[in-house]
PDB file of C-alpha atoms and ligand atoms in Angstrom:
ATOM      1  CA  UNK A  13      70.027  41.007 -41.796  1.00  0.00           C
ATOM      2  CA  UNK A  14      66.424  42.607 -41.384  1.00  0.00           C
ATOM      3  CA  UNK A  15      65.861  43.961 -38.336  1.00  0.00           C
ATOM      4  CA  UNK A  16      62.311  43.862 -37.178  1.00  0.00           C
ATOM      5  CA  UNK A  17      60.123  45.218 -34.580  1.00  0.00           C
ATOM      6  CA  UNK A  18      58.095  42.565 -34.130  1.00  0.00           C
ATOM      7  CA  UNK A  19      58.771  40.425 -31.410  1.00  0.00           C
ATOM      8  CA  UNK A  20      58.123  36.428 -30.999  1.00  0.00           C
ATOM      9  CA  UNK A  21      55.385  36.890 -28.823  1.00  0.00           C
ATOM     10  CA  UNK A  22      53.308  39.205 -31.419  1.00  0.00           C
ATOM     11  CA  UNK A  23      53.961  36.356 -33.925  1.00  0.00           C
ATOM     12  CA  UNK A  24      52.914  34.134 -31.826  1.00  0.00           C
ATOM     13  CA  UNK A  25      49.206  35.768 -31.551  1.00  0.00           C
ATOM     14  CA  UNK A  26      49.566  36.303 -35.446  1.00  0.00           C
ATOM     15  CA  UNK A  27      50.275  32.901 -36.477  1.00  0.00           C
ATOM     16  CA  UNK A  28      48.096  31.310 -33.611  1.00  0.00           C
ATOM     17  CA  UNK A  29      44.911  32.964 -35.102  1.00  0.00           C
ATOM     18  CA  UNK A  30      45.132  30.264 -37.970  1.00  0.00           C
ATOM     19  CA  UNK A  31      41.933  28.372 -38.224  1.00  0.00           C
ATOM     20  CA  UNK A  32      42.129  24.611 -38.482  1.00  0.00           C
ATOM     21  CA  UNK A  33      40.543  23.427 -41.926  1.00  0.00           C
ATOM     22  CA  UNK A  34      38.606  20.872 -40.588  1.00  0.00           C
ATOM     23  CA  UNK A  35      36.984  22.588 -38.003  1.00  0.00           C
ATOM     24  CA  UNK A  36      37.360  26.472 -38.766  1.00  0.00           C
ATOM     25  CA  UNK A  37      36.488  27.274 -34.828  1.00  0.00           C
ATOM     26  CA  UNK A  38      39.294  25.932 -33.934  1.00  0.00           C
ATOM     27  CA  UNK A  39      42.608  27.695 -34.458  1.00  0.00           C
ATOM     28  CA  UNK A  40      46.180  26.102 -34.267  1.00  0.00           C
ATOM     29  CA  UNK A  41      46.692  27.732 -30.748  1.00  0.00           C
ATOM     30  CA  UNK A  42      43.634  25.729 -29.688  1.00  0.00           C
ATOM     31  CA  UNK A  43      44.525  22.939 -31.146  1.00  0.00           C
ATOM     32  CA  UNK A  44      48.224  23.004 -29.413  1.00  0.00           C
ATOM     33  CA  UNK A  45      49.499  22.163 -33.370  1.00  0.00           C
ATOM     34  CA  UNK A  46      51.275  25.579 -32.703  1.00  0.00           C
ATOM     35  CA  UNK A  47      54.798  24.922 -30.674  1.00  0.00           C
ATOM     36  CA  UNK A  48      57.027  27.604 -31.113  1.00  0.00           C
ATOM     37  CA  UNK A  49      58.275  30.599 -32.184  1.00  0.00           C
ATOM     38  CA  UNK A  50      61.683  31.849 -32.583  1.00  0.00           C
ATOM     39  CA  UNK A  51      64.236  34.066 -34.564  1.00  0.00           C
ATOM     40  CA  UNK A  52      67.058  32.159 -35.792  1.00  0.00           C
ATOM     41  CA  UNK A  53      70.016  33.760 -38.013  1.00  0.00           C
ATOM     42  CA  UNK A  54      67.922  36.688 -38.913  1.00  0.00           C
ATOM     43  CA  UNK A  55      64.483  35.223 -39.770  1.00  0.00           C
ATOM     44  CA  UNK A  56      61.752  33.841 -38.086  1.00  0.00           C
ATOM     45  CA  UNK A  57      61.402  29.664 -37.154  1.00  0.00           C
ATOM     46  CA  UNK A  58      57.271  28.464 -36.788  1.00  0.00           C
ATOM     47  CA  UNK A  59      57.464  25.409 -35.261  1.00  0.00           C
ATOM     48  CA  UNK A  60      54.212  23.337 -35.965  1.00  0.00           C
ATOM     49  CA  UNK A  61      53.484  19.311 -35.352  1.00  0.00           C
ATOM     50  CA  UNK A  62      50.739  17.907 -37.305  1.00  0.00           C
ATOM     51  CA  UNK A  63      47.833  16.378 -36.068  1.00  0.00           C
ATOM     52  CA  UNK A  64      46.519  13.418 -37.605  1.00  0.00           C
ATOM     53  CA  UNK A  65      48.370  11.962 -39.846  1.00  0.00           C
ATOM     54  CA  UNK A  66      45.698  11.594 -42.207  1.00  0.00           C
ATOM     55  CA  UNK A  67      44.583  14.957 -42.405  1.00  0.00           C
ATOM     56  CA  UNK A  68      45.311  17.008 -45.549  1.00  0.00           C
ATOM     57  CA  UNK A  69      44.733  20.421 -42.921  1.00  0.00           C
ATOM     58  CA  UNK A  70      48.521  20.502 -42.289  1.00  0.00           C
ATOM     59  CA  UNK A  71      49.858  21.646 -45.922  1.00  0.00           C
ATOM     60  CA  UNK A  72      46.762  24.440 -46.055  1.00  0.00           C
ATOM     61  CA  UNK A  73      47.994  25.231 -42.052  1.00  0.00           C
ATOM     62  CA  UNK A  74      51.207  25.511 -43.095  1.00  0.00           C
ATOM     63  CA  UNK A  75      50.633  27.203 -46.143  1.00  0.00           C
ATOM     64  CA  UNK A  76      48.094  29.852 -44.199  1.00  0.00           C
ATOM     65  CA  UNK A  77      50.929  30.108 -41.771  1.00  0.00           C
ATOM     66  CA  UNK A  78      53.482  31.148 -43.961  1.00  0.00           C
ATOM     67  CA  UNK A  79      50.652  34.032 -45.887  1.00  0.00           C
ATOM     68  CA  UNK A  80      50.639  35.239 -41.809  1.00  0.00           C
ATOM     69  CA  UNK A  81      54.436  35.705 -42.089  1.00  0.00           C
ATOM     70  CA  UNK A  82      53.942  37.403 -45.103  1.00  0.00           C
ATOM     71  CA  UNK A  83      51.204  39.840 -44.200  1.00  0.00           C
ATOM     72  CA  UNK A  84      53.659  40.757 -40.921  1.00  0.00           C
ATOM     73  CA  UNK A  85      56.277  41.529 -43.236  1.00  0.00           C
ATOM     74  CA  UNK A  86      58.625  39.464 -41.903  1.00  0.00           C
ATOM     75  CA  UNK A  87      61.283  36.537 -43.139  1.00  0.00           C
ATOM     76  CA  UNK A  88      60.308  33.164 -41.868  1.00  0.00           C
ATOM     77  CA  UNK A  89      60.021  29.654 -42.566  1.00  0.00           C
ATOM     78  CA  UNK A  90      57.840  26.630 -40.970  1.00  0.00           C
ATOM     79  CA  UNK A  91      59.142  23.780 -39.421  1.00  0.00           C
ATOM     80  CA  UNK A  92      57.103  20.415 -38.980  1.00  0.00           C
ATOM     81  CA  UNK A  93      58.439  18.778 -35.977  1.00  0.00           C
ATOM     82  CA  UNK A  94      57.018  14.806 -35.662  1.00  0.00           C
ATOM     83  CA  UNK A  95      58.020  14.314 -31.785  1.00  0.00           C
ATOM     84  CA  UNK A  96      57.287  14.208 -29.800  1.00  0.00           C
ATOM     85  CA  UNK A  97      53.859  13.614 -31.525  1.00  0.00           C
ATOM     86  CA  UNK A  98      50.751  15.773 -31.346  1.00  0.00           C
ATOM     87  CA  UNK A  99      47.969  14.316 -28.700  1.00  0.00           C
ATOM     88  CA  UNK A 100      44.283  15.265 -27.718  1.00  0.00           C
ATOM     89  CA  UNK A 101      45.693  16.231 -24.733  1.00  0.00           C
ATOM     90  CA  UNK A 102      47.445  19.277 -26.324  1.00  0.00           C
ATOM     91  CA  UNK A 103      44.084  20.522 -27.285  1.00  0.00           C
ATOM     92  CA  UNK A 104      43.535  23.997 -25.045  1.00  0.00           C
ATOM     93  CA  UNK A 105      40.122  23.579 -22.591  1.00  0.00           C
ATOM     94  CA  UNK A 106      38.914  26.536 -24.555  1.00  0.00           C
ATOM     95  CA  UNK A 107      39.554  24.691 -27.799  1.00  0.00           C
ATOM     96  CA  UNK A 108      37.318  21.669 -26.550  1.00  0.00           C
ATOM     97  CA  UNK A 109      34.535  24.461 -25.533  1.00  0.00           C
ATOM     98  CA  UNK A 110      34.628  25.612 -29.023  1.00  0.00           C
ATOM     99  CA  UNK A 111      34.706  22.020 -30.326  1.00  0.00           C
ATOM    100  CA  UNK A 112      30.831  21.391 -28.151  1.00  0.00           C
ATOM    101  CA  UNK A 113      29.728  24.664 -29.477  1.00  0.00           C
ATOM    102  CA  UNK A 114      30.877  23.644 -33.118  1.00  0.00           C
ATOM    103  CA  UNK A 115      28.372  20.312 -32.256  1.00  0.00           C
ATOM    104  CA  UNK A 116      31.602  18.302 -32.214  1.00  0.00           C
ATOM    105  CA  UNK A 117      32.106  15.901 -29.123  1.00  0.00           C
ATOM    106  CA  UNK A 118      35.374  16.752 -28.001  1.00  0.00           C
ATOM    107  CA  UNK A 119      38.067  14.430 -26.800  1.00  0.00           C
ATOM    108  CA  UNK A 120      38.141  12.788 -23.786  1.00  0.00           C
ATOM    109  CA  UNK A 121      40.045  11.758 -20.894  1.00  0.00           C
ATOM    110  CA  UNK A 122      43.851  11.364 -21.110  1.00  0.00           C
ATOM    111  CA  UNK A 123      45.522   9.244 -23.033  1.00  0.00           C
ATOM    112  CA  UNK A 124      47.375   6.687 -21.074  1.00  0.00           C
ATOM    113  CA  UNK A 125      51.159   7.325 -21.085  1.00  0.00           C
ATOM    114  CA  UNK A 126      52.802   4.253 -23.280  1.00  0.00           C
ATOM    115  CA  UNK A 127      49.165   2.150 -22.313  1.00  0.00           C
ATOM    116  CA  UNK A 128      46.537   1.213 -24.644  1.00  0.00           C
ATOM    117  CA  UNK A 129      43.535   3.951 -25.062  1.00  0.00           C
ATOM    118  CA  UNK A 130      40.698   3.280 -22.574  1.00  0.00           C
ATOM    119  CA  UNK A 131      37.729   1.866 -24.524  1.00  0.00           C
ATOM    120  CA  UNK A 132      35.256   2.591 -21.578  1.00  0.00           C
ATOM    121  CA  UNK A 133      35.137   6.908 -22.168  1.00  0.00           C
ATOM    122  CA  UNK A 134      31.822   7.930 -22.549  1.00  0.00           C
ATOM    123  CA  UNK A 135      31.159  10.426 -25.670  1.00  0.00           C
ATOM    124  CA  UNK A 136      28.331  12.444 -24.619  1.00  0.00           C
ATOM    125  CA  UNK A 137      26.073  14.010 -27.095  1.00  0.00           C
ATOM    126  CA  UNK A 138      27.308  17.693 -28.196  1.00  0.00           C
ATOM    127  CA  UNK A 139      23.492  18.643 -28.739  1.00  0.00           C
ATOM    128  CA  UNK A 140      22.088  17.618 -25.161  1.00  0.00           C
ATOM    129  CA  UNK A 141      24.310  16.236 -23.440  1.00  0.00           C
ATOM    130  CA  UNK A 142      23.095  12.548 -23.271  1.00  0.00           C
ATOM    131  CA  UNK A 143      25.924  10.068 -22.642  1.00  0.00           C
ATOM    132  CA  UNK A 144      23.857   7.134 -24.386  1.00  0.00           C
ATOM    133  CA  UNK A 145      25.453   7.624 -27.708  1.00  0.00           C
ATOM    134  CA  UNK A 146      26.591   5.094 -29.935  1.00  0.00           C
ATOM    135  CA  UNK A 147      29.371   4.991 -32.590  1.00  0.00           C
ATOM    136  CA  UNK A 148      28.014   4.584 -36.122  1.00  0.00           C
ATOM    137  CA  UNK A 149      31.489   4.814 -37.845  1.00  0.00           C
ATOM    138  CA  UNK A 150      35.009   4.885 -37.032  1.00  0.00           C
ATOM    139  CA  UNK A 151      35.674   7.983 -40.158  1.00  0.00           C
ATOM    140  CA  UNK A 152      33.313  11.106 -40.099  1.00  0.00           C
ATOM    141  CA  UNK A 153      33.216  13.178 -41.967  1.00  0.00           C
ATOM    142  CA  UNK A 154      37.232  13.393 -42.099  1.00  0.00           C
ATOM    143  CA  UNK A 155      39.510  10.867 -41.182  1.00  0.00           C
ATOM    144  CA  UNK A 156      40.126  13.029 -37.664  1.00  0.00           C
ATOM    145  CA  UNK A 157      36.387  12.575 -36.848  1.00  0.00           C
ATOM    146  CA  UNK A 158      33.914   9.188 -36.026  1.00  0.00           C
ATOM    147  CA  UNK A 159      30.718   9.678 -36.736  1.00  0.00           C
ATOM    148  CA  UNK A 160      28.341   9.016 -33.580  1.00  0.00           C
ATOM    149  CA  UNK A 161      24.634   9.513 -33.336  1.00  0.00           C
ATOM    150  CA  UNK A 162      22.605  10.556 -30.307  1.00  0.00           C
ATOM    151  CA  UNK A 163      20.096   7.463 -28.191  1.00  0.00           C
ATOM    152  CA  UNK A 164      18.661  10.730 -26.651  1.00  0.00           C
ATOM    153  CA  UNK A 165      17.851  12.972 -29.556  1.00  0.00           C
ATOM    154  CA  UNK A 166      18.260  10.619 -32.857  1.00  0.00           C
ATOM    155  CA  UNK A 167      21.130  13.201 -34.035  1.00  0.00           C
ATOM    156  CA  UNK A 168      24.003  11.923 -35.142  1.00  0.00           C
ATOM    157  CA  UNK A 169      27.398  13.917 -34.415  1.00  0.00           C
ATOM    158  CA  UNK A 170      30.934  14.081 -35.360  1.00  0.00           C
ATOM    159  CA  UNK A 171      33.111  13.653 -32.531  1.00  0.00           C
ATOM    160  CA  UNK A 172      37.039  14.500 -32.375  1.00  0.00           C
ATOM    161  CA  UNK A 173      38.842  11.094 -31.831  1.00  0.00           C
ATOM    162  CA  UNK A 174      41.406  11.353 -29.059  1.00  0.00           C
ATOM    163  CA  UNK A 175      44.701   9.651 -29.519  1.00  0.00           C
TER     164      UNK A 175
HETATM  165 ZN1   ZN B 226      21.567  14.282 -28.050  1.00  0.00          ZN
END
């Protein structure tokens, strides 16, 4: 058994660093895709739970999480845990910062706990802020993003869909 000197928390900070694919501002500890980090019978246990299940991000995520391992020099494996499933809500406050500063309308509100999504959230405009925005399409640019345009400023913008 390999004993390092690394401890969880320093992997943690490693792995964390990962940059979401879709939106390379963003990394995994932002994103709250990151869960956990453990040793377990001599080697290390990521614990990560996709986002959307549409995205293609998770396999490179995983895959750049596992080159992280590597580069620390120590044994480890990633686990994909389903539930309890990944929401907006696990996105950090400094993640949706980056998101606005990206030009990416962040998520809004909270979802509503075993209730339908509200319809009524207002996406305001990453570019100026307007709240008169309208929703050109449902899929952006990914399948993680609609596509919305400004009333205010004519520019259209992706915005992260909560669910
Ligand atoms: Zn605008």
């Amino acid at each position: 058994m390999s004993d390092t000197a690394i401890s969880d928390a320093q992997i943690w900070e490693a792995v964390g660093e990962v940059a979401d694919p879709e939106v390379p501002v963003l990394t995994i500890a932002d994103l709250g895709v990151l869960r956990s980090v453990r040793h377990e019978g001599g080697e290390v246990v990521v614990t990560i739970t996709p986002t959307y299940s549409g995205c293609p991000a998770m396999d490179l995520i995983r895959h750049e999480v596992e080159l992280t391992l590597n580069h620390l020099g120590v044994e480890g494996r990633v686990e994909t845990v389903l539930s309890p499933a990944w929401t907006t809500d696990w996105m950090s406050d400094e993640g949706k910062t980056k998101l606005t500063e990206y030009g990416i309308a962040p998520p809004t509100g909270k979802r509503a706990v075993g209730g339908p999504v509200s319809l009524s959230l207002t996406i305001r405009c990453p570019l100026c802020g307007s709240p008169d925005t309208t929703e050109l399409s449902r899929f952006g640019s990914t399948s993680c993003k609609s596509l919305w345009r400004c009333n205010s400023c004519r520019e259209p913008f992706d915005h992260f869909k909560a669910i």
